[in-house]
Short mmCIF file of C-alpha atoms in Angstrom, two decimals:
data_model
loop_
_atom_site.label_atom_id
_atom_site.label_comp_id
_atom_site.label_asym_id
_atom_site.label_seq_id
_atom_site.Cartn_x
_atom_site.Cartn_y
_atom_site.Cartn_z
CA MET X 1 0.03 -0.01 -0.02
CA ALA X 2 2.68 2.50 1.13
CA ASP X 3 4.53 2.47 -2.24
CA GLU X 4 1.46 2.24 -4.38
CA LYS X 5 0.63 5.15 -6.72
CA ILE X 6 -2.27 7.33 -5.51
CA LYS X 7 -5.23 6.47 -7.64
CA LYS X 8 -8.09 8.59 -6.26
CA VAL X 9 -8.48 11.66 -4.15
CA SER X 10 -11.56 13.64 -2.78
CA ILE X 11 -10.77 17.14 -1.90
CA VAL X 12 -12.96 19.22 0.41
CA VAL X 13 -12.98 23.00 -0.03
CA SER X 14 -14.33 24.65 3.06
CA LYS X 15 -13.21 28.25 2.82
CA GLY X 16 -14.37 31.04 0.49
CA SER X 17 -11.27 33.28 0.33
CA LEU X 18 -8.87 33.17 -2.68
CA ASP X 19 -6.30 31.39 -0.59
CA GLY X 20 -9.04 29.06 0.72
CA VAL X 21 -10.28 28.06 -2.86
CA TYR X 22 -7.26 27.84 -5.04
CA PRO X 23 -5.29 25.19 -3.23
CA GLY X 24 -8.11 22.71 -3.57
CA LEU X 25 -8.66 23.54 -7.28
CA ILE X 26 -4.96 23.29 -8.11
CA MET X 27 -4.71 19.87 -6.25
CA ALA X 28 -7.78 18.56 -8.04
CA ASN X 29 -6.61 19.77 -11.44
CA GLY X 30 -3.13 18.41 -10.74
CA ALA X 31 -4.52 15.00 -9.76
CA ARG X 32 -6.33 14.79 -13.16
CA MET X 33 -3.18 15.85 -14.87
CA GLU X 34 -1.29 12.87 -13.26
CA GLY X 35 -4.10 10.48 -14.27
CA ILE X 36 -5.63 10.36 -10.71
CA GLU X 37 -9.33 10.21 -10.28
CA ALA X 38 -10.62 13.38 -8.51
CA ASN X 39 -13.66 14.60 -6.66
CA LEU X 40 -14.21 18.06 -5.30
CA PHE X 41 -16.70 18.62 -2.43
CA PHE X 42 -17.50 22.27 -1.69
CA THR X 43 -18.87 23.02 1.82
CA PHE X 44 -19.58 26.15 3.94
CA PHE X 45 -18.14 29.26 2.45
CA GLY X 46 -16.13 27.04 0.01
CA LEU X 47 -19.44 26.76 -1.86
CA GLU X 48 -18.76 30.22 -3.32
CA ALA X 49 -16.27 28.69 -5.73
CA ILE X 50 -19.14 27.06 -7.71
CA MET X 51 -21.78 29.64 -7.24
CA LYS X 52 -22.50 31.31 -10.61
CA LYS X 53 -22.73 34.85 -9.10
CA ARG X 54 -19.92 34.48 -6.66
CA MET X 55 -17.13 32.39 -8.26
CA ASP X 56 -15.37 35.19 -9.99
CA LYS X 57 -15.59 37.61 -7.06
CA ILE X 58 -13.52 35.57 -4.57
CA LYS X 59 -11.11 37.68 -2.69
CA VAL X 60 -8.01 37.67 -0.42
CA SER X 61 -8.68 38.55 3.13
CA THR X 62 -6.48 41.39 4.24
CA VAL X 63 -7.75 41.24 7.85
CA GLY X 64 -6.63 38.75 10.42
CA ASN X 65 -4.10 37.30 7.99
CA PRO X 66 -0.57 37.68 9.48
CA ALA X 67 1.09 36.47 6.30
CA MET X 68 -0.18 39.57 4.41
CA HIS X 69 2.32 41.58 6.53
CA LEU X 70 -0.21 44.25 6.71
CA PRO X 71 -1.62 45.57 10.13
CA SER X 72 -5.28 44.55 10.38
CA LEU X 73 -6.17 48.18 10.95
CA LEU X 74 -4.91 49.02 7.36
CA GLY X 75 -6.55 45.89 6.10
CA ILE X 76 -9.95 47.23 6.82
CA ILE X 77 -9.56 50.35 4.56
CA PRO X 78 -12.07 50.04 1.78
CA GLY X 79 -10.60 48.65 -1.36
CA MET X 80 -7.64 47.03 0.34
CA SER X 81 -8.86 43.53 -0.22
CA ALA X 82 -9.67 44.23 -3.82
CA PHE X 83 -6.24 45.73 -4.31
CA ALA X 84 -4.52 42.73 -2.84
CA THR X 85 -6.73 40.45 -4.85
CA ALA X 86 -6.00 42.20 -8.13
CA ARG X 87 -2.27 42.03 -7.54
CA MET X 88 -2.34 38.36 -6.70
CA LYS X 89 -4.51 37.54 -9.69
CA LYS X 90 -2.00 39.27 -11.95
CA GLU X 91 0.78 37.05 -10.51
CA MET X 92 -1.37 34.03 -10.96
CA ASP X 93 -2.15 34.87 -14.57
CA THR X 94 1.53 34.92 -15.40
CA LEU X 95 1.76 31.38 -13.95
CA ASP X 96 -1.17 30.36 -16.20
CA ILE X 97 -3.49 29.77 -13.23
CA PRO X 98 -6.93 30.63 -14.51
CA PRO X 99 -9.79 32.60 -12.92
CA VAL X 100 -12.12 30.44 -10.74
CA SER X 101 -14.86 30.00 -13.40
CA GLU X 102 -12.41 28.89 -16.13
CA PHE X 103 -10.54 26.64 -13.70
CA VAL X 104 -13.74 24.96 -12.62
CA GLU X 105 -14.64 24.35 -16.28
CA MET X 106 -11.23 22.92 -16.95
CA ILE X 107 -11.28 20.60 -13.96
CA HIS X 108 -14.71 19.45 -14.96
CA ASP X 109 -13.65 18.88 -18.54
CA ALA X 110 -10.62 17.02 -17.13
CA GLY X 111 -12.99 14.49 -15.81
CA ALA X 112 -13.18 15.43 -12.09
CA LYS X 113 -16.64 15.58 -10.35
CA LEU X 114 -17.75 18.62 -8.35
CA TYR X 115 -20.25 18.33 -5.54
CA ALA X 116 -22.08 20.86 -3.30
CA CYS X 117 -22.64 20.09 0.40
CA LYS X 118 -26.25 19.58 1.13
CA ALA X 119 -26.15 20.90 4.80
CA THR X 120 -24.68 24.19 3.55
CA VAL X 121 -27.10 24.37 0.69
CA ASP X 122 -30.01 24.01 3.12
CA MET X 123 -28.55 26.47 5.65
CA PHE X 124 -28.07 29.27 3.02
CA HIS X 125 -31.38 28.33 1.26
CA LEU X 126 -29.70 27.60 -2.12
CA THR X 127 -30.83 25.46 -5.09
CA MET X 128 -29.17 23.79 -7.92
CA ASP X 129 -29.75 27.00 -10.02
CA ASP X 130 -27.32 28.89 -7.87
CA PHE X 131 -24.52 26.62 -9.05
CA CYS X 132 -22.44 26.63 -12.20
CA GLU X 133 -23.43 24.01 -14.78
CA GLN X 134 -20.34 21.92 -13.89
CA THR X 135 -21.78 21.01 -10.47
CA GLU X 136 -22.69 17.29 -10.58
CA ALA X 137 -25.07 17.22 -7.63
CA ILE X 138 -25.91 18.33 -4.13
CA ILE X 139 -24.96 15.53 -1.84
CA ASN X 140 -24.85 14.84 1.97
CA VAL X 141 -21.92 13.73 3.95
CA GLY X 142 -22.94 9.99 3.64
CA LYS X 143 -22.97 10.17 -0.18
CA PHE X 144 -19.66 12.06 -0.11
CA TYR X 145 -18.09 9.05 1.73
CA GLU X 146 -19.67 6.78 -0.82
CA VAL X 147 -18.09 8.67 -3.76
CA SER X 148 -14.88 8.86 -2.00
CA GLN X 149 -14.67 5.16 -1.48
CA GLY X 150 -11.24 3.63 -2.27
CA GLY X 151 -9.48 6.94 -2.27
CA GLN X 152 -7.85 9.46 0.03
CA ILE X 153 -9.67 12.48 1.50
CA ILE X 154 -8.01 15.85 1.77
CA PHE X 155 -9.57 18.67 3.74
CA THR X 156 -8.66 22.27 2.77
CA MET Q 1 21.84 10.48 -18.37
CA ALA Q 2 21.26 7.69 -20.81
CA SER Q 3 21.13 7.02 -24.46
CA LYS Q 4 18.30 5.43 -26.36
CA THR Q 5 17.60 4.34 -29.84
CA TYR Q 6 14.34 5.54 -31.43
CA ALA Q 7 13.71 5.06 -35.21
CA GLY Q 8 17.23 3.94 -35.77
CA LYS Q 9 18.62 7.15 -34.15
CA ALA Q 10 20.57 7.22 -30.86
CA VAL Q 11 19.32 10.14 -28.69
CA GLU Q 12 20.11 11.29 -25.11
CA VAL Q 13 17.36 10.93 -22.56
CA ASP Q 14 17.00 11.99 -18.92
CA ASN Q 15 16.42 9.40 -16.19
CA GLU Q 16 12.58 9.48 -16.82
CA GLY Q 17 13.05 9.03 -20.48
CA PHE Q 18 12.31 12.49 -21.80
CA LEU Q 19 14.56 13.67 -24.68
CA MET Q 20 17.48 15.85 -23.49
CA ASN Q 21 17.49 17.88 -26.82
CA ALA Q 22 14.30 18.83 -28.45
CA SER Q 23 16.22 19.16 -31.59
CA ASP Q 24 16.83 15.41 -31.81
CA TRP Q 25 13.08 14.92 -32.35
CA THR Q 26 11.50 13.66 -35.52
CA GLU Q 27 8.01 12.52 -36.29
CA GLU Q 28 9.30 8.96 -36.52
CA ILE Q 29 10.76 9.23 -33.11
CA ALA Q 30 7.36 10.56 -31.78
CA VAL Q 31 5.65 7.47 -33.15
CA GLU Q 32 7.86 5.08 -31.32
CA MET Q 33 7.81 7.17 -28.08
CA ALA Q 34 3.94 7.23 -28.28
CA ARG Q 35 3.95 3.41 -28.41
CA GLU Q 36 6.14 3.24 -25.39
CA VAL Q 37 3.37 5.15 -23.39
CA GLY Q 38 0.49 3.17 -24.84
CA ILE Q 39 -0.55 5.20 -27.68
CA ASN Q 40 -0.43 2.90 -30.58
CA GLU Q 41 -1.38 5.30 -33.39
CA LEU Q 42 -0.78 8.97 -33.62
CA LYS Q 43 -3.86 10.57 -35.26
CA ASP Q 44 -4.45 13.98 -36.62
CA GLY Q 45 -5.66 15.17 -33.16
CA HIS Q 46 -2.46 14.05 -31.55
CA TRP Q 47 -0.33 15.69 -34.17
CA LYS Q 48 -2.21 19.00 -33.70
CA VAL Q 49 -1.31 19.05 -30.00
CA ILE Q 50 2.31 17.78 -30.56
CA HIS Q 51 3.05 20.40 -33.32
CA PHE Q 52 1.42 23.22 -31.27
CA MET Q 53 3.55 22.25 -28.23
CA ARG Q 54 6.81 22.24 -30.22
CA LYS Q 55 5.97 25.48 -31.90
CA TYR Q 56 5.14 27.08 -28.54
CA PHE Q 57 8.35 25.73 -27.01
CA GLN Q 58 10.37 27.08 -29.91
CA ASP Q 59 8.81 30.49 -29.68
CA LYS Q 60 8.73 30.99 -25.88
CA GLY Q 61 11.15 28.49 -24.59
CA GLN Q 62 8.51 26.99 -22.28
CA ILE Q 63 6.39 23.80 -22.37
CA PRO Q 64 2.72 24.89 -22.72
CA THR Q 65 0.20 24.09 -20.01
CA ILE Q 66 -3.09 22.33 -20.75
CA ARG Q 67 -4.68 25.76 -20.45
CA ARG Q 68 -2.29 27.13 -23.22
CA ILE Q 69 -3.09 24.08 -25.38
CA LYS Q 70 -6.78 24.98 -24.92
CA ASN Q 71 -6.68 28.68 -25.28
CA ALA Q 72 -3.79 29.23 -27.68
CA GLY Q 73 -3.73 25.87 -29.43
CA GLY Q 74 -7.49 25.48 -29.83
CA VAL Q 75 -7.71 22.01 -28.50
CA PRO Q 76 -10.48 21.58 -25.76
CA THR Q 77 -9.40 20.16 -22.45
CA GLN Q 78 -11.65 17.10 -22.85
CA GLU Q 79 -10.00 16.17 -26.06
CA VAL Q 80 -6.51 16.58 -24.72
CA TYR Q 81 -7.46 14.15 -21.95
CA SER Q 82 -8.96 11.63 -24.30
CA LEU Q 83 -6.04 11.84 -26.73
CA PHE Q 84 -3.44 11.38 -24.03
CA PRO Q 85 -5.12 9.40 -21.26
CA ASP Q 86 -3.57 8.94 -17.76
CA GLY Q 87 -1.48 12.13 -17.42
CA PRO Q 88 -1.89 14.26 -20.55
CA ALA Q 89 0.52 17.03 -19.92
CA LYS Q 90 3.41 14.75 -19.15
CA LYS Q 91 2.61 12.27 -21.89
CA ALA Q 92 2.10 14.80 -24.65
CA ALA Q 93 5.38 16.62 -23.66
CA PHE Q 94 7.15 13.19 -23.71
CA ILE Q 95 5.98 12.34 -27.26
CA ALA Q 96 6.64 15.90 -28.51
CA GLY Q 97 10.35 15.46 -27.40
CA LEU Q 98 10.21 18.12 -24.75
CA GLY Q 99 11.26 17.90 -21.07
CA LYS Q 100 8.99 16.99 -18.17
CA PRO Q 101 6.57 19.92 -17.42
CA GLN Q 102 7.44 21.69 -14.26
CA GLY Q 103 4.39 23.83 -13.51
CA CYS Q 104 1.55 23.15 -11.16
CA VAL Q 105 -1.19 23.71 -13.70
#
């Protein structure tokens, strides 16, 4: 088992900030690029990554984020988060990392499956119409374990 | 570093089998390399990707990502995955006589 190649991963995306969403997307896409089966499960604020109206408006948090090297007091200035996000997106573009909507489409076209968490959907009163067309289904945690069977689970 | 013979021509390859010199590449070599990774016949779709990758590499000095192949090369992601199953970026770069892709996307 230890030396065996990873064959399947299920990645949970639970955060709705730029740095909360991209690692999961990059890992899922990277898995498909290596021929590894991949599922993405979006829960809580992570759901924003597959919500039609929200997916391309995801931002970096400039407050309560020590790695930004910016005092939180400055981070609350209007436009600071948008500014930091724009700069980061520019850097990402040079690395050929796509915007969320294009990335989600690529990951879907690469054969990964994308799921929305039922508990969150109920809590926020959402329906399938709120999600991008690449969303496979709204599933509960039991079903998540079912689709994850035989693979590894990564929580981000 | 090792040497390998493809289509009657000795070429240098790295420890994972990627060609060391993209200029050693020929279409005949590509056909044999493709067989080695389980693609028995290179069809038009394969050649479109391979030639785009080589041209891009020549112009920019970089191996194109799957996104580049889609946006600049005009080959949809789904097609790239079905043409080069089980690891398309690596496989296509291998057959195109380029090095192993180093990026994360």
